[in-house]
Amino acid sequence: MAKERTRGQKISRRAFIISGAVIGGGFALGLGGVAFSNYKKKQFSGMGFEGAESLNAFIHITPDNKIKLAIARAEMGQGVHTALAMLTAEELEVDLEQIEVIHPQVESPYANVNLATHYERTSSSTGFHFMEKVAYILPYIATGGSTTIRDGYEHYRIMGASAKEMLMKVAMKKWLVDINKLKAEKGFFVNTETGEKVSYGSLAPFAAEEKPNNRPTLKAKSNFKIIGKPTQRIDLKEKVTGVAEFGIDVRLPNMLFAAVKHCPIIGGEITSITNESEVMAMQGVKHIVQWPTGVAVIADNTWRAQQAANALTFEIDNKGNEQLSSAHISKLLKTRLDKEIDHVKEKIDNTATALEASDKVFETQYEVPFLAHATMEPINCTVLVEEDKAKVWVGHQAPFLVTMATAKEADIKSRKVEIDIKYLGGGFGRRAENDFVTEAVRIAKAMKGTPIQMVWSREEDTQFDTYRPAAMASFKAGINADGTISAWENHVTLQSVLRSSIGRNFPLMTPPESQDTTAAEGALGLAYNLGARKVGYSFIESPMRLGFWRSVGHSYNGFFTESFIDELANEADTDPYEFRAKLLPSNSRQKKVLDKVAEISNWNSPLPEGKSRGIAFHESFGSIVAQVAEISINPDKEFSVNKVFCVIDCGNYVNPNTIIAQMQSGIVFGLTAAVYGEITIEEGKIQQSNFPNYEMLKLKHMPEVLTNIMENDEAPGGVGEPGTPPIAPALTNAIFAATGERVRSLPLKNHGFKLV
């Protein structure tokens, strides 16, 4: 992030490159691009922006002075539409009320390069990031990895500033005045000499012909009027009044409805339907569609489709997975954990030598289960397939996968696929998959010319999810008499999320095991001074379908590492906060965050009997988060989480309201998993099916969350996921402080603890 300048904020070289000013060899290097969106206008269709003048691929202005803003990022409650609109409005000098957000088609200017390169493989032959190139070729339109603001912080400001300059040039010509005689405000230019006003809308047709400035001067942070200020979300009213349209709300003329039943055995296939004629005779049933892993019933309403699907009986091929169980997978993990690390990803000095010289050696192991996403809005997708084209209405995190999956399944050209991305009733990574889109297209293809909405029941959603992997970790550390750590070894075993998910959705890009970047994320590069280090991972194989789950590898490695750090503090007979503080570099961002959470939680003050505190600290997605959980607990292991103190350093931020909401959201998500979350397998079948046996945190259990946002001028970090990893260890560390019982596996319900 460029530093503040008194005469305005210049764009960093990195921002200039990622804004698309560098183009070569047919590849656009970077995020969307000023040059790409202004000089290569044929790369975007303008679909959805009719009646407006395009000043670039992102900003389109109507004659009545409304701004149609292209945002190709899924709005799933995290507030990105508001944040990106704020960035644009700040530089364009318009009110948020003037902006209408439109999700554009899958086109190159809108690629999310930050996410594409988050789990990248680097091309050693060119020296350039391979995925930076690929992002534009696909194009890689997706939301995830807490990347939206990191990807768009400077870019949307550049778009706004560039568009304002184009409009200003026309206003200068109209009034024959210098630039210092013009003032931009609320979508108008004011002639400061005469008081005349002219709207952006009236200037836009002429401004569209102006040559854009690829490197406009951006506002200094001290001059912000919108960025960094608490701002009401632009989608609030329509969601409160019920006007907002989620995927499941789509209704079209002559639409039919489909329900799905999948093979109940993990990895199994349906070989035949044994009662097809009886089901076809049920009221409202129109058609039955079968494929190897599932069957769909199409009917005239959702209820009839679901009842008919539930009535289906079929024969299956278990593929040898009928004996698969949680115990079997746990045994595989443990067996692999007790061997040498396959892929060492961090090695500093010789840990064996350092351990030998340590005053004390402590080692232990941890385990976490499979987890489901359990989005509030059930999985759904509406599709209309015609002879040579298709349209898809869906809430999805990766529209480029929607386009690819639709084109492939419908056997049409990608350019003949139109998408309409709706609000998402929860995503958490589940709606970045193309499995349900492929199914919906397959179903609609069976009745061309008729729009069909496919909805999975909660049971299908839970039992055919793409799960957060079960994982185990072993640790061994050397502790010196002065409380320092001389050696740190950490081995994580699990099934590869990256290879499972990418292997399903984008097989050609599946990385080798050695280049999996999710397995050990949150375990590598820890800010603590740990002496000699050896950290890595090993994989097991299983037929389980895995996917990205909110905070991905950080979700389990955060629990593992912060639990072990707490154990080392206990072994060193040192306060958990003081122990961590000594391990962090003085005056570092990390230590400032840790110190702040200790301050706001009154860490050093005594608590009443029956109450205790636990602390945890974790870095993820470019942000630093520390949390203190304050709990009440009785001898019967009944406990409540009274307060959670949360401090985040996410660098330069856009909307503090969003950050506070996302910290609360991440904490709820993590608490639910820590207390209840567990997907288990017996005889090849998932045992959980709905909320009665896959519980959610209830309103009565919600703690008071007090969030502090650190102020600095660092590059923006993510906020959608970083609130989740620290809460589980903060809670279990608080339980240890109160009871002396160390929880080394989750969920807590399996250890007799009950949230009350």
JSON list of C-alpha atoms in Angstrom, two decimals, residues 423-617:
[
{"chain": "A", "resi": 423, "resn": "TYR", "atom": "CA", "xyz": [-27.71, -13.37, -3.35]},
{"chain": "A", "resi": 424, "resn": "LEU", "atom": "CA", "xyz": [-26.31, -16.36, -1.46]},
{"chain": "A", "resi": 425, "resn": "GLY", "atom": "CA", "xyz": [-27.90, -17.56, 1.77]},
{"chain": "A", "resi": 426, "resn": "GLY", "atom": "CA", "xyz": [-24.48, -18.62, 3.00]},
{"chain": "A", "resi": 427, "resn": "GLY", "atom": "CA", "xyz": [-21.53, -19.87, 1.03]},
{"chain": "A", "resi": 428, "resn": "PHE", "atom": "CA", "xyz": [-18.53, -20.75, 3.25]},
{"chain": "A", "resi": 429, "resn": "GLY", "atom": "CA", "xyz": [-16.88, -22.44, 0.25]},
{"chain": "A", "resi": 430, "resn": "ARG", "atom": "CA", "xyz": [-19.72, -24.86, -0.50]},
{"chain": "A", "resi": 431, "resn": "ARG", "atom": "CA", "xyz": [-21.09, -22.64, -3.23]},
{"chain": "A", "resi": 432, "resn": "ALA", "atom": "CA", "xyz": [-17.73, -22.58, -4.97]},
{"chain": "A", "resi": 433, "resn": "GLU", "atom": "CA", "xyz": [-18.39, -26.11, -6.27]},
{"chain": "A", "resi": 434, "resn": "ASN", "atom": "CA", "xyz": [-19.91, -26.99, -9.63]},
{"chain": "A", "resi": 435, "resn": "ASP", "atom": "CA", "xyz": [-21.46, -30.37, -8.70]},
{"chain": "A", "resi": 436, "resn": "PHE", "atom": "CA", "xyz": [-24.94, -29.02, -8.08]},
{"chain": "A", "resi": 437, "resn": "VAL", "atom": "CA", "xyz": [-24.81, -26.79, -11.16]},
{"chain": "A", "resi": 438, "resn": "THR", "atom": "CA", "xyz": [-23.88, -29.78, -13.33]},
{"chain": "A", "resi": 439, "resn": "GLU", "atom": "CA", "xyz": [-26.80, -31.71, -11.87]},
{"chain": "A", "resi": 440, "resn": "ALA", "atom": "CA", "xyz": [-29.22, -28.86, -12.48]},
{"chain": "A", "resi": 441, "resn": "VAL", "atom": "CA", "xyz": [-28.12, -28.52, -16.12]},
{"chain": "A", "resi": 442, "resn": "ARG", "atom": "CA", "xyz": [-28.36, -32.29, -16.60]},
{"chain": "A", "resi": 443, "resn": "ILE", "atom": "CA", "xyz": [-31.91, -32.23, -15.27]},
{"chain": "A", "resi": 444, "resn": "ALA", "atom": "CA", "xyz": [-32.96, -29.21, -17.36]},
{"chain": "A", "resi": 445, "resn": "LYS", "atom": "CA", "xyz": [-31.39, -30.74, -20.46]},
{"chain": "A", "resi": 446, "resn": "ALA", "atom": "CA", "xyz": [-33.90, -33.57, -20.17]},
{"chain": "A", "resi": 447, "resn": "MET", "atom": "CA", "xyz": [-36.74, -31.07, -20.68]},
{"chain": "A", "resi": 448, "resn": "LYS", "atom": "CA", "xyz": [-35.33, -28.43, -23.03]},
{"chain": "A", "resi": 449, "resn": "GLY", "atom": "CA", "xyz": [-37.27, -25.20, -23.28]},
{"chain": "A", "resi": 450, "resn": "THR", "atom": "CA", "xyz": [-38.61, -25.49, -19.71]},
{"chain": "A", "resi": 451, "resn": "PRO", "atom": "CA", "xyz": [-36.91, -23.69, -16.81]},
{"chain": "A", "resi": 452, "resn": "ILE", "atom": "CA", "xyz": [-36.35, -26.10, -13.93]},
{"chain": "A", "resi": 453, "resn": "GLN", "atom": "CA", "xyz": [-35.38, -25.26, -10.38]},
{"chain": "A", "resi": 454, "resn": "MET", "atom": "CA", "xyz": [-33.47, -27.99, -8.59]},
{"chain": "A", "resi": 455, "resn": "VAL", "atom": "CA", "xyz": [-33.46, -27.86, -4.78]},
{"chain": "A", "resi": 456, "resn": "TRP", "atom": "CA", "xyz": [-31.63, -30.28, -2.53]},
{"chain": "A", "resi": 457, "resn": "SER", "atom": "CA", "xyz": [-33.32, -31.21, 0.73]},
{"chain": "A", "resi": 458, "resn": "ARG", "atom": "CA", "xyz": [-31.42, -30.45, 3.93]},
{"chain": "A", "resi": 459, "resn": "GLU", "atom": "CA", "xyz": [-30.69, -34.18, 4.18]},
{"chain": "A", "resi": 460, "resn": "GLU", "atom": "CA", "xyz": [-29.09, -34.28, 0.72]},
{"chain": "A", "resi": 461, "resn": "ASP", "atom": "CA", "xyz": [-27.16, -31.10, 1.49]},
{"chain": "A", "resi": 462, "resn": "THR", "atom": "CA", "xyz": [-25.75, -32.59, 4.70]},
{"chain": "A", "resi": 463, "resn": "GLN", "atom": "CA", "xyz": [-25.01, -36.07, 3.38]},
{"chain": "A", "resi": 464, "resn": "PHE", "atom": "CA", "xyz": [-23.63, -35.11, -0.03]},
{"chain": "A", "resi": 465, "resn": "ASP", "atom": "CA", "xyz": [-21.57, -32.10, 1.05]},
{"chain": "A", "resi": 466, "resn": "THR", "atom": "CA", "xyz": [-17.93, -31.40, 0.25]},
{"chain": "A", "resi": 467, "resn": "TYR", "atom": "CA", "xyz": [-16.56, -31.59, 3.77]},
{"chain": "A", "resi": 468, "resn": "ARG", "atom": "CA", "xyz": [-13.83, -29.91, 5.77]},
{"chain": "A", "resi": 469, "resn": "PRO", "atom": "CA", "xyz": [-11.36, -32.77, 6.24]},
{"chain": "A", "resi": 470, "resn": "ALA", "atom": "CA", "xyz": [-10.77, -34.72, 9.39]},
{"chain": "A", "resi": 471, "resn": "ALA", "atom": "CA", "xyz": [-7.20, -34.10, 10.49]},
{"chain": "A", "resi": 472, "resn": "MET", "atom": "CA", "xyz": [-4.63, -35.04, 13.10]},
{"chain": "A", "resi": 473, "resn": "ALA", "atom": "CA", "xyz": [-1.50, -33.24, 14.21]},
{"chain": "A", "resi": 474, "resn": "SER", "atom": "CA", "xyz": [1.50, -34.17, 16.32]},
{"chain": "A", "resi": 475, "resn": "PHE", "atom": "CA", "xyz": [3.76, -31.66, 18.05]},
{"chain": "A", "resi": 476, "resn": "LYS", "atom": "CA", "xyz": [7.08, -31.87, 19.83]},
{"chain": "A", "resi": 477, "resn": "ALA", "atom": "CA", "xyz": [8.81, -28.86, 21.35]},
{"chain": "A", "resi": 478, "resn": "GLY", "atom": "CA", "xyz": [11.87, -28.11, 23.40]},
{"chain": "A", "resi": 479, "resn": "ILE", "atom": "CA", "xyz": [11.43, -25.67, 26.29]},
{"chain": "A", "resi": 480, "resn": "ASN", "atom": "CA", "xyz": [14.26, -23.90, 28.08]},
{"chain": "A", "resi": 481, "resn": "ALA", "atom": "CA", "xyz": [14.32, -22.96, 31.74]},
{"chain": "A", "resi": 482, "resn": "ASP", "atom": "CA", "xyz": [13.83, -19.29, 30.86]},
{"chain": "A", "resi": 483, "resn": "GLY", "atom": "CA", "xyz": [10.53, -20.07, 29.09]},
{"chain": "A", "resi": 484, "resn": "THR", "atom": "CA", "xyz": [11.85, -19.80, 25.54]},
{"chain": "A", "resi": 485, "resn": "ILE", "atom": "CA", "xyz": [11.24, -22.46, 22.90]},
{"chain": "A", "resi": 486, "resn": "SER", "atom": "CA", "xyz": [14.31, -24.04, 21.35]},
{"chain": "A", "resi": 487, "resn": "ALA", "atom": "CA", "xyz": [12.67, -26.44, 18.88]},
{"chain": "A", "resi": 488, "resn": "TRP", "atom": "CA", "xyz": [9.28, -26.96, 17.24]},
{"chain": "A", "resi": 489, "resn": "GLU", "atom": "CA", "xyz": [8.13, -29.94, 15.21]},
{"chain": "A", "resi": 490, "resn": "ASN", "atom": "CA", "xyz": [4.64, -30.19, 13.75]},
{"chain": "A", "resi": 491, "resn": "HIS", "atom": "CA", "xyz": [3.26, -32.94, 11.51]},
{"chain": "A", "resi": 492, "resn": "VAL", "atom": "CA", "xyz": [-0.28, -32.66, 10.08]},
{"chain": "A", "resi": 493, "resn": "THR", "atom": "CA", "xyz": [-2.07, -35.60, 8.43]},
{"chain": "A", "resi": 494, "resn": "LEU", "atom": "CA", "xyz": [-5.26, -35.38, 6.43]},
{"chain": "A", "resi": 495, "resn": "GLN", "atom": "CA", "xyz": [-6.77, -35.92, 3.00]},
{"chain": "A", "resi": 496, "resn": "SER", "atom": "CA", "xyz": [-5.96, -33.15, 0.52]},
{"chain": "A", "resi": 497, "resn": "VAL", "atom": "CA", "xyz": [-8.67, -30.50, 0.17]},
{"chain": "A", "resi": 498, "resn": "LEU", "atom": "CA", "xyz": [-6.96, -28.85, -2.77]},
{"chain": "A", "resi": 499, "resn": "ARG", "atom": "CA", "xyz": [-6.56, -32.03, -4.77]},
{"chain": "A", "resi": 500, "resn": "SER", "atom": "CA", "xyz": [-10.10, -33.17, -3.99]},
{"chain": "A", "resi": 501, "resn": "SER", "atom": "CA", "xyz": [-11.83, -29.90, -4.85]},
{"chain": "A", "resi": 502, "resn": "ILE", "atom": "CA", "xyz": [-9.74, -28.83, -7.83]},
{"chain": "A", "resi": 503, "resn": "GLY", "atom": "CA", "xyz": [-9.68, -32.41, -9.05]},
{"chain": "A", "resi": 504, "resn": "ARG", "atom": "CA", "xyz": [-13.49, -32.32, -9.28]},
{"chain": "A", "resi": 505, "resn": "ASN", "atom": "CA", "xyz": [-13.98, -28.81, -10.53]},
{"chain": "A", "resi": 506, "resn": "PHE", "atom": "CA", "xyz": [-10.90, -28.09, -12.64]},
{"chain": "A", "resi": 507, "resn": "PRO", "atom": "CA", "xyz": [-8.93, -31.32, -13.13]},
{"chain": "A", "resi": 508, "resn": "LEU", "atom": "CA", "xyz": [-6.23, -29.90, -15.39]},
{"chain": "A", "resi": 509, "resn": "MET", "atom": "CA", "xyz": [-5.09, -27.58, -12.60]},
{"chain": "A", "resi": 510, "resn": "THR", "atom": "CA", "xyz": [-4.88, -30.24, -9.86]},
{"chain": "A", "resi": 511, "resn": "PRO", "atom": "CA", "xyz": [-1.56, -29.69, -8.05]},
{"chain": "A", "resi": 512, "resn": "PRO", "atom": "CA", "xyz": [0.78, -32.50, -7.03]},
{"chain": "A", "resi": 513, "resn": "GLU", "atom": "CA", "xyz": [0.75, -33.44, -3.34]},
{"chain": "A", "resi": 514, "resn": "SER", "atom": "CA", "xyz": [3.98, -31.56, -2.74]},
{"chain": "A", "resi": 515, "resn": "GLN", "atom": "CA", "xyz": [2.41, -28.28, -3.86]},
{"chain": "A", "resi": 516, "resn": "ASP", "atom": "CA", "xyz": [-0.75, -28.40, -1.76]},
{"chain": "A", "resi": 517, "resn": "THR", "atom": "CA", "xyz": [-0.89, -24.97, -0.13]},
{"chain": "A", "resi": 518, "resn": "THR", "atom": "CA", "xyz": [-3.91, -25.53, 2.15]},
{"chain": "A", "resi": 519, "resn": "ALA", "atom": "CA", "xyz": [-2.77, -28.56, 4.19]},
{"chain": "A", "resi": 520, "resn": "ALA", "atom": "CA", "xyz": [-0.31, -26.70, 6.41]},
{"chain": "A", "resi": 521, "resn": "GLU", "atom": "CA", "xyz": [-1.59, -23.13, 6.09]},
{"chain": "A", "resi": 522, "resn": "GLY", "atom": "CA", "xyz": [-1.81, -21.67, 9.56]},
{"chain": "A", "resi": 523, "resn": "ALA", "atom": "CA", "xyz": [1.02, -23.93, 10.71]},
{"chain": "A", "resi": 524, "resn": "LEU", "atom": "CA", "xyz": [3.77, -22.39, 8.58]},
{"chain": "A", "resi": 525, "resn": "GLY", "atom": "CA", "xyz": [5.60, -19.12, 9.17]},
{"chain": "A", "resi": 526, "resn": "LEU", "atom": "CA", "xyz": [4.24, -18.56, 12.67]},
{"chain": "A", "resi": 527, "resn": "ALA", "atom": "CA", "xyz": [5.22, -15.19, 14.10]},
{"chain": "A", "resi": 528, "resn": "TYR", "atom": "CA", "xyz": [6.42, -16.77, 17.34]},
{"chain": "A", "resi": 529, "resn": "ASN", "atom": "CA", "xyz": [10.14, -17.29, 17.97]},
{"chain": "A", "resi": 530, "resn": "LEU", "atom": "CA", "xyz": [10.16, -21.08, 18.04]},
{"chain": "A", "resi": 531, "resn": "GLY", "atom": "CA", "xyz": [13.84, -21.82, 17.53]},
{"chain": "A", "resi": 532, "resn": "ALA", "atom": "CA", "xyz": [14.58, -24.70, 15.18]},
{"chain": "A", "resi": 533, "resn": "ARG", "atom": "CA", "xyz": [11.54, -25.74, 13.16]},
{"chain": "A", "resi": 534, "resn": "LYS", "atom": "CA", "xyz": [10.32, -28.66, 11.11]},
{"chain": "A", "resi": 535, "resn": "VAL", "atom": "CA", "xyz": [6.75, -28.40, 9.87]},
{"chain": "A", "resi": 536, "resn": "GLY", "atom": "CA", "xyz": [4.96, -30.35, 7.17]},
{"chain": "A", "resi": 537, "resn": "TYR", "atom": "CA", "xyz": [2.14, -32.63, 6.17]},
{"chain": "A", "resi": 538, "resn": "SER", "atom": "CA", "xyz": [1.30, -36.10, 4.91]},
{"chain": "A", "resi": 539, "resn": "PHE", "atom": "CA", "xyz": [-1.81, -37.27, 3.12]},
{"chain": "A", "resi": 540, "resn": "ILE", "atom": "CA", "xyz": [-4.12, -40.23, 3.35]},
{"chain": "A", "resi": 541, "resn": "GLU", "atom": "CA", "xyz": [-6.58, -41.32, 0.65]},
{"chain": "A", "resi": 542, "resn": "SER", "atom": "CA", "xyz": [-10.31, -41.88, 1.09]},
{"chain": "A", "resi": 543, "resn": "PRO", "atom": "CA", "xyz": [-13.46, -41.59, -1.04]},
{"chain": "A", "resi": 544, "resn": "MET", "atom": "CA", "xyz": [-14.68, -38.59, 0.97]},
{"chain": "A", "resi": 545, "resn": "ARG", "atom": "CA", "xyz": [-15.45, -35.47, -1.08]},
{"chain": "A", "resi": 546, "resn": "LEU", "atom": "CA", "xyz": [-13.65, -32.52, 0.45]},
{"chain": "A", "resi": 547, "resn": "GLY", "atom": "CA", "xyz": [-14.06, -28.81, -0.16]},
{"chain": "A", "resi": 548, "resn": "PHE", "atom": "CA", "xyz": [-13.05, -25.37, 1.01]},
{"chain": "A", "resi": 549, "resn": "TRP", "atom": "CA", "xyz": [-14.63, -24.59, 4.40]},
{"chain": "A", "resi": 550, "resn": "ARG", "atom": "CA", "xyz": [-14.50, -21.18, 6.01]},
{"chain": "A", "resi": 551, "resn": "SER", "atom": "CA", "xyz": [-10.79, -20.48, 6.70]},
{"chain": "A", "resi": 552, "resn": "VAL", "atom": "CA", "xyz": [-9.77, -23.84, 5.13]},
{"chain": "A", "resi": 553, "resn": "GLY", "atom": "CA", "xyz": [-6.48, -25.12, 6.64]},
{"chain": "A", "resi": 554, "resn": "HIS", "atom": "CA", "xyz": [-6.44, -22.36, 9.22]},
{"chain": "A", "resi": 555, "resn": "SER", "atom": "CA", "xyz": [-9.62, -23.84, 10.75]},
{"chain": "A", "resi": 556, "resn": "TYR", "atom": "CA", "xyz": [-7.79, -26.89, 12.08]},
{"chain": "A", "resi": 557, "resn": "ASN", "atom": "CA", "xyz": [-4.19, -25.63, 12.25]},
{"chain": "A", "resi": 558, "resn": "GLY", "atom": "CA", "xyz": [-5.32, -22.64, 14.29]},
{"chain": "A", "resi": 559, "resn": "PHE", "atom": "CA", "xyz": [-6.80, -25.02, 16.87]},
{"chain": "A", "resi": 560, "resn": "PHE", "atom": "CA", "xyz": [-3.75, -27.28, 16.81]},
{"chain": "A", "resi": 561, "resn": "THR", "atom": "CA", "xyz": [-1.05, -24.61, 17.13]},
{"chain": "A", "resi": 562, "resn": "GLU", "atom": "CA", "xyz": [-2.77, -22.38, 19.67]},
{"chain": "A", "resi": 563, "resn": "SER", "atom": "CA", "xyz": [-3.70, -25.35, 21.83]},
{"chain": "A", "resi": 564, "resn": "PHE", "atom": "CA", "xyz": [-0.09, -26.52, 21.83]},
{"chain": "A", "resi": 565, "resn": "ILE", "atom": "CA", "xyz": [1.25, -23.04, 22.57]},
{"chain": "A", "resi": 566, "resn": "ASP", "atom": "CA", "xyz": [-1.07, -22.94, 25.56]},
{"chain": "A", "resi": 567, "resn": "GLU", "atom": "CA", "xyz": [0.20, -26.33, 26.71]},
{"chain": "A", "resi": 568, "resn": "LEU", "atom": "CA", "xyz": [3.78, -25.09, 26.45]},
{"chain": "A", "resi": 569, "resn": "ALA", "atom": "CA", "xyz": [2.87, -22.06, 28.57]},
{"chain": "A", "resi": 570, "resn": "ASN", "atom": "CA", "xyz": [1.55, -24.42, 31.20]},
{"chain": "A", "resi": 571, "resn": "GLU", "atom": "CA", "xyz": [4.69, -26.59, 31.00]},
{"chain": "A", "resi": 572, "resn": "ALA", "atom": "CA", "xyz": [6.77, -23.42, 31.43]},
{"chain": "A", "resi": 573, "resn": "ASP", "atom": "CA", "xyz": [4.57, -22.38, 34.38]},
{"chain": "A", "resi": 574, "resn": "THR", "atom": "CA", "xyz": [3.94, -19.06, 32.65]},
{"chain": "A", "resi": 575, "resn": "ASP", "atom": "CA", "xyz": [0.76, -17.04, 32.10]},
{"chain": "A", "resi": 576, "resn": "PRO", "atom": "CA", "xyz": [-0.63, -17.89, 28.59]},
{"chain": "A", "resi": 577, "resn": "TYR", "atom": "CA", "xyz": [-0.68, -14.26, 27.47]},
{"chain": "A", "resi": 578, "resn": "GLU", "atom": "CA", "xyz": [2.77, -13.47, 28.87]},
{"chain": "A", "resi": 579, "resn": "PHE", "atom": "CA", "xyz": [4.18, -16.63, 27.31]},
{"chain": "A", "resi": 580, "resn": "ARG", "atom": "CA", "xyz": [2.90, -15.66, 23.85]},
{"chain": "A", "resi": 581, "resn": "ALA", "atom": "CA", "xyz": [3.99, -12.03, 24.26]},
{"chain": "A", "resi": 582, "resn": "LYS", "atom": "CA", "xyz": [7.58, -13.10, 24.98]},
{"chain": "A", "resi": 583, "resn": "LEU", "atom": "CA", "xyz": [7.65, -15.23, 21.83]},
{"chain": "A", "resi": 584, "resn": "LEU", "atom": "CA", "xyz": [6.52, -12.39, 19.55]},
{"chain": "A", "resi": 585, "resn": "PRO", "atom": "CA", "xyz": [8.85, -9.72, 18.15]},
{"chain": "A", "resi": 586, "resn": "SER", "atom": "CA", "xyz": [8.64, -6.52, 20.18]},
{"chain": "A", "resi": 587, "resn": "ASN", "atom": "CA", "xyz": [6.76, -3.66, 18.51]},
{"chain": "A", "resi": 588, "resn": "SER", "atom": "CA", "xyz": [5.45, -6.02, 15.81]},
{"chain": "A", "resi": 589, "resn": "ARG", "atom": "CA", "xyz": [1.90, -5.85, 14.49]},
{"chain": "A", "resi": 590, "resn": "GLN", "atom": "CA", "xyz": [1.34, -9.29, 16.00]},
{"chain": "A", "resi": 591, "resn": "LYS", "atom": "CA", "xyz": [2.38, -8.28, 19.49]},
{"chain": "A", "resi": 592, "resn": "LYS", "atom": "CA", "xyz": [0.33, -5.09, 19.32]},
{"chain": "A", "resi": 593, "resn": "VAL", "atom": "CA", "xyz": [-2.76, -7.16, 18.53]},
{"chain": "A", "resi": 594, "resn": "LEU", "atom": "CA", "xyz": [-2.03, -9.60, 21.35]},
{"chain": "A", "resi": 595, "resn": "ASP", "atom": "CA", "xyz": [-1.39, -6.77, 23.82]},
{"chain": "A", "resi": 596, "resn": "LYS", "atom": "CA", "xyz": [-4.59, -5.04, 22.77]},
{"chain": "A", "resi": 597, "resn": "VAL", "atom": "CA", "xyz": [-6.78, -8.09, 23.35]},
{"chain": "A", "resi": 598, "resn": "ALA", "atom": "CA", "xyz": [-5.20, -8.52, 26.78]},
{"chain": "A", "resi": 599, "resn": "GLU", "atom": "CA", "xyz": [-5.96, -4.86, 27.50]},
{"chain": "A", "resi": 600, "resn": "ILE", "atom": "CA", "xyz": [-9.61, -4.83, 26.42]},
{"chain": "A", "resi": 601, "resn": "SER", "atom": "CA", "xyz": [-10.34, -8.13, 28.18]},
{"chain": "A", "resi": 602, "resn": "ASN", "atom": "CA", "xyz": [-8.72, -6.96, 31.44]},
{"chain": "A", "resi": 603, "resn": "TRP", "atom": "CA", "xyz": [-6.62, -10.11, 31.23]},
{"chain": "A", "resi": 604, "resn": "ASN", "atom": "CA", "xyz": [-4.67, -9.45, 34.42]},
{"chain": "A", "resi": 605, "resn": "SER", "atom": "CA", "xyz": [-7.72, -8.74, 36.55]},
{"chain": "A", "resi": 606, "resn": "PRO", "atom": "CA", "xyz": [-9.20, -11.62, 38.59]},
{"chain": "A", "resi": 607, "resn": "LEU", "atom": "CA", "xyz": [-12.55, -13.15, 37.61]},
{"chain": "A", "resi": 608, "resn": "PRO", "atom": "CA", "xyz": [-15.31, -14.28, 39.97]},
{"chain": "A", "resi": 609, "resn": "GLU", "atom": "CA", "xyz": [-15.36, -17.93, 41.00]},
{"chain": "A", "resi": 610, "resn": "GLY", "atom": "CA", "xyz": [-16.73, -20.19, 38.27]},
{"chain": "A", "resi": 611, "resn": "LYS", "atom": "CA", "xyz": [-15.44, -18.00, 35.47]},
{"chain": "A", "resi": 612, "resn": "SER", "atom": "CA", "xyz": [-12.26, -18.25, 33.43]},
{"chain": "A", "resi": 613, "resn": "ARG", "atom": "CA", "xyz": [-10.54, -16.92, 30.34]},
{"chain": "A", "resi": 614, "resn": "GLY", "atom": "CA", "xyz": [-8.68, -18.43, 27.41]},
{"chain": "A", "resi": 615, "resn": "ILE", "atom": "CA", "xyz": [-6.59, -16.66, 24.81]},
{"chain": "A", "resi": 616, "resn": "ALA", "atom": "CA", "xyz": [-5.63, -17.46, 21.22]},
{"chain": "A", "resi": 617, "resn": "PHE", "atom": "CA", "xyz": [-3.89, -15.67, 18.39]}
]
